[in-house]
XYZ file of C-alpha atoms in Angstrom:
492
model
C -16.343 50.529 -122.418
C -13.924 48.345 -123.762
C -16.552 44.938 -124.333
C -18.726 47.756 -125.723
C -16.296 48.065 -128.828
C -16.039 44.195 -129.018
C -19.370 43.483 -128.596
C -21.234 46.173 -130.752
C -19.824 45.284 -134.479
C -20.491 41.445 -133.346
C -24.261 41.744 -132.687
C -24.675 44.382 -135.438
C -22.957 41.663 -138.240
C -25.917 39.417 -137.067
C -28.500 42.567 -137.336
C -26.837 43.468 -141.393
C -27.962 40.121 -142.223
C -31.447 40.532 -141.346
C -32.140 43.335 -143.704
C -33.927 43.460 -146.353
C -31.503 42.526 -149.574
C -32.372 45.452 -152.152
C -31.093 47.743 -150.063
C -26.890 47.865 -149.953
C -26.541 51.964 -149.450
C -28.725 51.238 -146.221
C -26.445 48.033 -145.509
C -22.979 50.426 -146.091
C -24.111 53.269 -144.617
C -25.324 51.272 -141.160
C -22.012 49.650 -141.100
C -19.971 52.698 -141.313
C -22.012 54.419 -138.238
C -21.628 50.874 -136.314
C -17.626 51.041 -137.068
C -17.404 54.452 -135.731
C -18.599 53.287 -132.274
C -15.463 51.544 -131.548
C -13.721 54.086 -133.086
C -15.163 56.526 -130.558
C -14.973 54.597 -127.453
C -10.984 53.771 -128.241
C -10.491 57.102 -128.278
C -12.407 58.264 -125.113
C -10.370 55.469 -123.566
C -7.223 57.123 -124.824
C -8.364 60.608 -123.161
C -8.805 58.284 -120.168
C -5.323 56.159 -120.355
C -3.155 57.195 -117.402
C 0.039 55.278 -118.465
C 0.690 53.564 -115.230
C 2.667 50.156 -115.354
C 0.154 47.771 -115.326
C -3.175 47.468 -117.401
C -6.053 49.458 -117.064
C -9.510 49.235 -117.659
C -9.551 45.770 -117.117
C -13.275 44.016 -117.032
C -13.518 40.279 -116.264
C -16.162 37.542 -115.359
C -15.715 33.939 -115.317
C -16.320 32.119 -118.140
C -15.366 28.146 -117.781
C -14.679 28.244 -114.150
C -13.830 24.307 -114.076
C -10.656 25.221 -115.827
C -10.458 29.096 -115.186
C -10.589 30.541 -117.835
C -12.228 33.901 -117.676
C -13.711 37.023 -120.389
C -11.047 39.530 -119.304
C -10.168 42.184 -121.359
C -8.102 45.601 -120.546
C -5.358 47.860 -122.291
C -1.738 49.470 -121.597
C 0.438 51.127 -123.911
C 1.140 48.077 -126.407
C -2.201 47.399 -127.210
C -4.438 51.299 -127.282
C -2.190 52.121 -130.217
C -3.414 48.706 -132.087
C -6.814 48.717 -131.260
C -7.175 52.445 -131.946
C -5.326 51.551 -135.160
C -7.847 48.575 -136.315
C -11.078 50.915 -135.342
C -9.333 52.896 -137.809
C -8.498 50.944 -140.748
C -12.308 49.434 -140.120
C -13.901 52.253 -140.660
C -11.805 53.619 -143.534
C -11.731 49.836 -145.565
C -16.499 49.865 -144.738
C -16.641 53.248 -146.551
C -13.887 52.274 -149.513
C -16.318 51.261 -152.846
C -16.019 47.805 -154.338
C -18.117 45.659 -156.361
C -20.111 44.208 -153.685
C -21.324 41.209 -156.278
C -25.168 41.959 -154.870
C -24.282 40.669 -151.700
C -23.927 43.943 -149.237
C -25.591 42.346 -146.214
C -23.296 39.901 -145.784
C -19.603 41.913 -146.972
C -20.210 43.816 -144.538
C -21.464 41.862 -142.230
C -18.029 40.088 -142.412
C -16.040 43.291 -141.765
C -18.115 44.175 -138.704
C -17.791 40.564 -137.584
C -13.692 40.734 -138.404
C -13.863 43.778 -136.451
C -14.978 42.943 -132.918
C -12.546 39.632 -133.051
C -9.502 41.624 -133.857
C -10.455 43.996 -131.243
C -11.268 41.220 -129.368
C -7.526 39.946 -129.215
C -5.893 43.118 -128.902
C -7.529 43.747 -125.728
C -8.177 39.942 -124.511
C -6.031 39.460 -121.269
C -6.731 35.259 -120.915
C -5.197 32.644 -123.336
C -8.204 31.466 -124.350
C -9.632 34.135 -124.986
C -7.319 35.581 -127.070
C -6.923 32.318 -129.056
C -10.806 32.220 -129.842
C -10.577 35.818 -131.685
C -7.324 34.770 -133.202
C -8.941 31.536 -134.549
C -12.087 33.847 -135.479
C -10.610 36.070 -137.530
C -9.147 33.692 -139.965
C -13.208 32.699 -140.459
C -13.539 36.360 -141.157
C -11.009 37.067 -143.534
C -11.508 33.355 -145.620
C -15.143 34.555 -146.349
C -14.320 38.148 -147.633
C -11.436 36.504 -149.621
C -13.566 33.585 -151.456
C -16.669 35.402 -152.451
C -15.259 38.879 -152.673
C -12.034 38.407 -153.784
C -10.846 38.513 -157.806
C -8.687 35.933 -159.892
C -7.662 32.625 -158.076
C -9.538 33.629 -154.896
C -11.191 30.203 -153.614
C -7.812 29.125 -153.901
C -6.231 32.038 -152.429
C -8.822 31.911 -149.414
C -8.052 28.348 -148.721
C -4.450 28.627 -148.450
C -4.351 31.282 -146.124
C -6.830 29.335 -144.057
C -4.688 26.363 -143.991
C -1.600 27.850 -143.271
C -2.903 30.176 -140.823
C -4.878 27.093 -138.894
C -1.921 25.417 -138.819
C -0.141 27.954 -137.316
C -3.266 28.702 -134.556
C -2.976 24.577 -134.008
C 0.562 25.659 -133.309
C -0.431 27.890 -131.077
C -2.720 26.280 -129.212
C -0.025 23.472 -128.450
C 1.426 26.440 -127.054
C -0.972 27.977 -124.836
C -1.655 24.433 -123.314
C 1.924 23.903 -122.667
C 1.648 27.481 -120.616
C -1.255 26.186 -118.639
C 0.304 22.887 -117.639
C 3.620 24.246 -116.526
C 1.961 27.596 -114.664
C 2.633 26.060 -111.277
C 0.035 24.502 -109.087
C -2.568 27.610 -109.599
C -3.092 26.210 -113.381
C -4.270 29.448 -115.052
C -4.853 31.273 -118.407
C -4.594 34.538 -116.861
C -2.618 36.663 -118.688
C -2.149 39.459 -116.248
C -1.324 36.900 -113.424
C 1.422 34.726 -116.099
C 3.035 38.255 -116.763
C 3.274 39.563 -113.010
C 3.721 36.317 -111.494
C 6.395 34.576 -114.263
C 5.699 31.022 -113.132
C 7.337 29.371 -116.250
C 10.197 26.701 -115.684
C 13.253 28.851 -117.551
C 15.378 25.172 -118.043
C 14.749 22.023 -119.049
C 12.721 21.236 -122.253
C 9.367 22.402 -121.831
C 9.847 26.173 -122.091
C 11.610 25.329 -125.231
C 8.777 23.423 -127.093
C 6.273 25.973 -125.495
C 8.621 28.861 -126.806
C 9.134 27.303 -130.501
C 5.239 25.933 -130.800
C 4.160 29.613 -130.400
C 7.226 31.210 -132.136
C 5.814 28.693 -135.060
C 2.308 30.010 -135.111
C 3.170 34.332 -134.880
C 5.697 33.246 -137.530
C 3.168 32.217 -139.581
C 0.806 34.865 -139.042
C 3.116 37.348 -139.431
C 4.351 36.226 -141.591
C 8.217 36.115 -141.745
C 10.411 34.338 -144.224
C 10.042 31.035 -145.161
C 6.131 30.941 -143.721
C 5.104 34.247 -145.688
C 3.812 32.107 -149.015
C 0.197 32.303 -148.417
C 0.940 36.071 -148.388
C 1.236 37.466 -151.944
C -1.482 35.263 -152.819
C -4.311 36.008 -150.205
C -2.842 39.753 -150.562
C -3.369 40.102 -155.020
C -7.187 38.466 -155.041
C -8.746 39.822 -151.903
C -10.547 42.774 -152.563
C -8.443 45.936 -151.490
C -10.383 46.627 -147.911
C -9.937 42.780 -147.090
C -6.047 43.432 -147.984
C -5.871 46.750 -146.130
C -7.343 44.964 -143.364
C -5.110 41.905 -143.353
C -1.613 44.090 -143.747
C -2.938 46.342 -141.173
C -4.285 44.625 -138.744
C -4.002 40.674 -139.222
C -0.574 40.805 -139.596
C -0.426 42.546 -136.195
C -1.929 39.721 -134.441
C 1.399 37.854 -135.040
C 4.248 40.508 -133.846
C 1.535 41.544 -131.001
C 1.709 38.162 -130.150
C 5.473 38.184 -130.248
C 5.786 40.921 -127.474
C 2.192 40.038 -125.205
C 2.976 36.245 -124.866
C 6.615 35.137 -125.621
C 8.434 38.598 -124.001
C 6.001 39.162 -121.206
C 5.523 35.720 -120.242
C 8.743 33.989 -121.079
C 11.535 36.536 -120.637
C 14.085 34.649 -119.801
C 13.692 31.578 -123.012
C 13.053 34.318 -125.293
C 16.411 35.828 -124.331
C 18.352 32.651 -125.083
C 16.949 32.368 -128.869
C 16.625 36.191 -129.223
C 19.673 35.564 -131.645
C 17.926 33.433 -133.740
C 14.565 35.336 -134.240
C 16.917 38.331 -134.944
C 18.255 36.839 -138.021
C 14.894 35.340 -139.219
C 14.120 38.764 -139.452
C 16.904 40.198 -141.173
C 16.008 37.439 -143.448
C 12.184 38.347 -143.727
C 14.043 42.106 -144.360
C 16.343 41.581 -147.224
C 14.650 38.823 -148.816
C 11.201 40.468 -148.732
C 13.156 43.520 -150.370
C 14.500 41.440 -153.807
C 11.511 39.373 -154.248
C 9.119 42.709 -154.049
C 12.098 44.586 -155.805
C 11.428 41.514 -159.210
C 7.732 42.060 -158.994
C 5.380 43.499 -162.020
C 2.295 42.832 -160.502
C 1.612 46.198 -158.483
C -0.231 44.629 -155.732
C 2.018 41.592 -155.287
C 5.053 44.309 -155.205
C 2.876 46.414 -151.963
C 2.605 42.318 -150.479
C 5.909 41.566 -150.265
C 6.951 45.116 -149.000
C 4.654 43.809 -146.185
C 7.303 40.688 -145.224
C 10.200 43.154 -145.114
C 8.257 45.882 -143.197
C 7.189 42.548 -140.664
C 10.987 41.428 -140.566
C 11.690 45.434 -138.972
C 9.367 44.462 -136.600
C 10.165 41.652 -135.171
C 13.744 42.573 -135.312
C 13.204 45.310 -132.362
C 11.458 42.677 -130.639
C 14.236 39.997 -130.566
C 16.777 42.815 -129.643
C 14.499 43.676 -126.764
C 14.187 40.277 -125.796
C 18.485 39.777 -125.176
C 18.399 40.622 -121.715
C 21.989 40.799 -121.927
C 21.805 44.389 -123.524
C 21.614 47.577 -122.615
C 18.374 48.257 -121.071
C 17.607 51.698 -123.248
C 19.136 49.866 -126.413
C 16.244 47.068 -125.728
C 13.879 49.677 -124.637
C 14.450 51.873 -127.848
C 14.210 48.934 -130.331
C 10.790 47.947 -128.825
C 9.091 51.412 -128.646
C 10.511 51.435 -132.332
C 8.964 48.112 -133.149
C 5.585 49.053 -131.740
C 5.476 52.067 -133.987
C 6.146 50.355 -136.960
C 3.002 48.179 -136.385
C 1.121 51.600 -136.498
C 2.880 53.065 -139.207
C 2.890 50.006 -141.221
C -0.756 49.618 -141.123
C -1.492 53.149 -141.852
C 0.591 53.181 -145.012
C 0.605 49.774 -146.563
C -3.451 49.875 -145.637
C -3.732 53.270 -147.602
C -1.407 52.104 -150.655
C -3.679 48.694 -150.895
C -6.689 50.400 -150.771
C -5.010 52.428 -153.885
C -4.255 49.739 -155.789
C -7.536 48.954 -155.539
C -8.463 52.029 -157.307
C -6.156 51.118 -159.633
C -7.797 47.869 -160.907
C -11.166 49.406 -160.803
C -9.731 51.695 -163.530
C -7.394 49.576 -165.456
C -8.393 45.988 -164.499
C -4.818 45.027 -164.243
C -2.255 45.382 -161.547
C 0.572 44.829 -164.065
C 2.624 48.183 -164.094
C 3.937 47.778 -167.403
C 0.439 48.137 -168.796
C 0.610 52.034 -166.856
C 2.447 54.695 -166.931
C 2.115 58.759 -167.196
C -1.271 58.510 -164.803
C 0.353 62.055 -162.599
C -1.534 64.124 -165.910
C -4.700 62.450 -165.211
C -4.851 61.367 -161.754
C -2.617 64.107 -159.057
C -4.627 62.724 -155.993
C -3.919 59.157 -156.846
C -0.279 59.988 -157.579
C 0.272 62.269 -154.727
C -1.734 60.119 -152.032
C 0.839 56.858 -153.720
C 3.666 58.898 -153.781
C 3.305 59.791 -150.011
C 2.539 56.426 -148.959
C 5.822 55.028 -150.653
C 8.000 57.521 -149.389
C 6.809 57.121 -145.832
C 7.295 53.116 -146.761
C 10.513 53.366 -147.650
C 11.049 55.721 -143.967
C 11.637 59.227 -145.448
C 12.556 61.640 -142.417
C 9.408 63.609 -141.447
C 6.578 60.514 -142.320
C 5.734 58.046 -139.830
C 8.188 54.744 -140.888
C 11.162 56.794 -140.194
C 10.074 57.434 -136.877
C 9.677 53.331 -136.243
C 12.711 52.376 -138.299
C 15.400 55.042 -136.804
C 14.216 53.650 -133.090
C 15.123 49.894 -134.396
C 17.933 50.363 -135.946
C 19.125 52.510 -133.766
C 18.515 49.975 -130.413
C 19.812 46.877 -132.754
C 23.136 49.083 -133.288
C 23.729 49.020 -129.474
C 23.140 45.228 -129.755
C 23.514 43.133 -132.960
C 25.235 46.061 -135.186
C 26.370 43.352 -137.623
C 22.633 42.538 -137.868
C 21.667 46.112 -138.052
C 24.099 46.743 -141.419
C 22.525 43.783 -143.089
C 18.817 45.006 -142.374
C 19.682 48.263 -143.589
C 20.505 46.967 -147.104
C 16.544 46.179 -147.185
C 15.798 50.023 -146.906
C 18.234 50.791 -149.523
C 16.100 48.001 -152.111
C 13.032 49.029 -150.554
C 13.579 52.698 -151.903
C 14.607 51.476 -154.914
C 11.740 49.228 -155.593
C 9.286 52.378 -154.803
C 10.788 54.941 -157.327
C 10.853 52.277 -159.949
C 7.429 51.253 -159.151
C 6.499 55.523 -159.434
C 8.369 55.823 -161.935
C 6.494 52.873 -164.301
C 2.919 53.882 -163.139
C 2.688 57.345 -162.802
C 5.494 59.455 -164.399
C 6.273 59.328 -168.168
C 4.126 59.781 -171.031
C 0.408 58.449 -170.846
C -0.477 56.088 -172.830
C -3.754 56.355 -175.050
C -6.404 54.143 -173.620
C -5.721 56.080 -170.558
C -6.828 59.298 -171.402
C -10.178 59.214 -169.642
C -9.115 57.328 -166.607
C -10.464 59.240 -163.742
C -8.920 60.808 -159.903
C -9.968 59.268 -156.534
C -13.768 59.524 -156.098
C -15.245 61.305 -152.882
C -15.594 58.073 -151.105
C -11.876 57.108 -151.907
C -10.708 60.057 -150.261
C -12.445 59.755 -147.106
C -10.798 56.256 -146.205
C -7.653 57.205 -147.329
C -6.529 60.847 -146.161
C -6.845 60.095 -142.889
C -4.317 57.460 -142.772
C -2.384 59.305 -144.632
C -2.519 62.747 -142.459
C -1.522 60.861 -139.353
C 1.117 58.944 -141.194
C 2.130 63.298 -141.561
C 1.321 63.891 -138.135
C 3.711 60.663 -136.585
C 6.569 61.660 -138.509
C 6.425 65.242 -137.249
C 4.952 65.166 -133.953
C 5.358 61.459 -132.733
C 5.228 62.128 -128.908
C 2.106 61.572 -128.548
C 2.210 58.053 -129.850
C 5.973 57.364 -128.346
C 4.742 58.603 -124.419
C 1.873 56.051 -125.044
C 4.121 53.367 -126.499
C 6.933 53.938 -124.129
C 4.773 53.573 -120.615
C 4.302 49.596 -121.552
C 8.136 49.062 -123.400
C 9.757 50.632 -120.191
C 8.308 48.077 -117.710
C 9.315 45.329 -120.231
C 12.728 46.104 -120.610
C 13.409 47.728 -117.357
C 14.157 50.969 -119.448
């Protein structure tokens, strides 16, 4: 079932480009039914998931027995919310319209292609494998940035790429490091490095193995100072490319965080858990002001994104002091795992409407708005919504993620939880104002024929919205899942 969702989108990007070129409704419309086939099997696999402490579903066959490494792939409660979540955003970002510049085979061939890698690393379970998805969704998301994307975008494309390979490079230094110091059974199994722990905990090679991965999820994340390829890729990819690199790319790097450094390396990560803490209270406030000085609508959403990350990996490093309380650490992680969700549900439905935006006003810069509530009450209402639950209004799906942080890093680093929760106070601040500018007041001239969300425009984005409803008033569902994998990691 579960190579069935990787697999699919893969061989059907190789199918879109064999069809015949004057014929992009047949090339959209194929893509969409091919995205909802992952989209169905993740969730007959979450009727299936049982919860236990261990992963299930696993499949695996040898791939490069010399060296064992192996295709394994399987699931437990950290990674079904994420992959259910990209199948998701996949299928929402294929049916959004954009200007497909007359090349629809091969757009959406590079969604479908993006898909089945990031699926691919959610549910890999060997080193290498997930480092060949994580290296092949960069090639994904360069192409849909440089011929897609608007403004500076071969620019824009190539500096994500760069810093991104450099963090993968990082990475890969990394895995290597894993393999050599697994003990005499050399392996990239993940399941057998996580039950097993064979990692040296002294001396200097968990430390250079610890810091050369720390470097690359940094990156990816991306957390202050290695977010500056953000903004950038972010304002000239089109808005399903952005929707899918908030909501899903960015995941690859706090997923990363929790799969390899706190399931493998317990024990390092608890003695520079202090460290990555403040990085991310960093990533929090600073992420804040700079989105907080923005004019540029889209760039403003972007650098919400490095604030919303630093939350993230804030639960993470509190869960990773093994010193603490084991519900406080527990708490903070289930909290940190939601956030990925709830994060890529709302920051992928408000880039998806600034791209409505800019196919209306061909500008992102809010001053030129204003007053858009008379003309446009779905737009307004479906923005409004998506910055309250941003900014982790009780009832919408960030408060659920952010109380659960905050409230495990108050049992642990309260100092550090005070200064992170100055970067809700900016981040509600920069919302209203950003409201306030584009929607409320009076409406200027040349905007008296602008037009509401279209039929298609609704379809991607109400249902990210309705279950950013549903996990902020009924987030059991998601927490039970969630909670079966943070309780075995923290003991909890």
């Amino acid at each position: 079932m579960l190579s069935v969702a990787i697999i699919v989108p893969l061989l059907a990007a190789i199918a879109l480009l064999a069809m015949p070129r004057d014929r992009p409704e047949l090339a959209r419309r194929t893509a969409f039914g091919v995205s909802l086939v992952p989209l169905a099997l993740i969730v007959a696999a979450w009727v299936r998931f049982q919860g236990g402490p261990g992963f299930e579903m696993v499949e695996s066959h040898a791939w490069i027995p010399s060296i064992g490494v192996s295709y394994q792939v399987g699931l437990d409660g950290l990674s079904l919310p994420l992959v259910a979540l990209t199948a998701l955003l996949f299928s929402a970002s294929i049916i959004f319209p954009v200007d497909l510049r007359g090349r629809a085979r091969q757009y959406y061939a590079a969604f479908l292609f993006l898909e089945g890698a990031s699926l691919g690393l959610f549910l890999a379970l060997d080193l290498i494998l997930f480092f060949v998805f994580f290296d092949l969704s960069l090639v994904g998301m360069y192409f849909l940035i440089a011929i897609w994307g608007h403004g500076n975008a071969h620019r824009s494309a190539l500096k994500f790429f760069v810093y991104t390979l450099v963090g993968s490079l990082s990475l890969l230094l990394g895995i290597l490091g894993i393999y050599l110091n697994s003990g005499d059974q050399r392996t990239f199994d993940m399941i057998d490095i996580i039950t097993n722990q064979p990692l040296p905990t002294t001396g200097l090679a968990p430390v250079l193995i610890f810091w050369a991965i720390a470097l690359g999820f940094m990156i990816k994340t991306p957390l202050a100072p290695f977010h500056t390829w953000l903004p950038s890729a972010h304002v000239d990819a089109p808005a399903p490319a952005s929707t899918i690199l908030a909501g899903v790319l960015l995941k690859m790097g706090t997923y990363g965080f929790v799969r390899i450094l706190l399931q493998m390396m317990p024990e390092t990560f608890g003695r520079f858990s202090l460290p990555i803490a403040i990085i991310a209270v960093i990533s929090i406030v600073y992420g804040a002001l700079v989105a907080m000085a923005q004019t540029n609508l889209k760039r403003l959403v972007a650098y919400t994104s490095v604030n919303h990350m630093g939350y993230v990996i804030l639960g993470v490093a509190v869960a990773a002091n093994i010193g603490a309380s084991e519900g406080a650490r527990s708490l903070a992680l289930t909290g940190a795992t939601i956030e990925m969700v709830a994060h890529g549900l709302i920051t992928g439905a408000m880039f998806l409407l600034t791209g409505s935006v800019l196919a209306r006003g061909k500008t992102f810069e809010m001053d030129e708005y204003g007053g858009l509530a008379a003309r446009a009450p779905a737009l307004t209402g479906a923005m409004i919504l998506a910055a309250f639950a941003s900014l982790g209004l009780p009832g919408l799906a960030g408060f659920v993620a952010e109380f659960q942080i905050f409230a495990g890093t108050l049992g642990v680093y309260p100092w550090l939880a005070g200064t992170g929760l100055l970067g809700i106070v900016i981040t509600a601040a920069l919302f209203l104002r950003m409201v306030q500018k584009v929607f409320l007041g009076p409406l200027p001239e040349r905007w008296s024929e602008w037009t509401d969300l279209g039929g298609w425009e609704l379809a991607a984005i109400v249902p990210m919205l309705i279950l950013v409803v549903v996990i902020g008033i009924a987030p059991a569902w998601l927490v039970n899942v969630v909670d079966s994998a943070t309780r075995v990691m923290t003991g909890g």
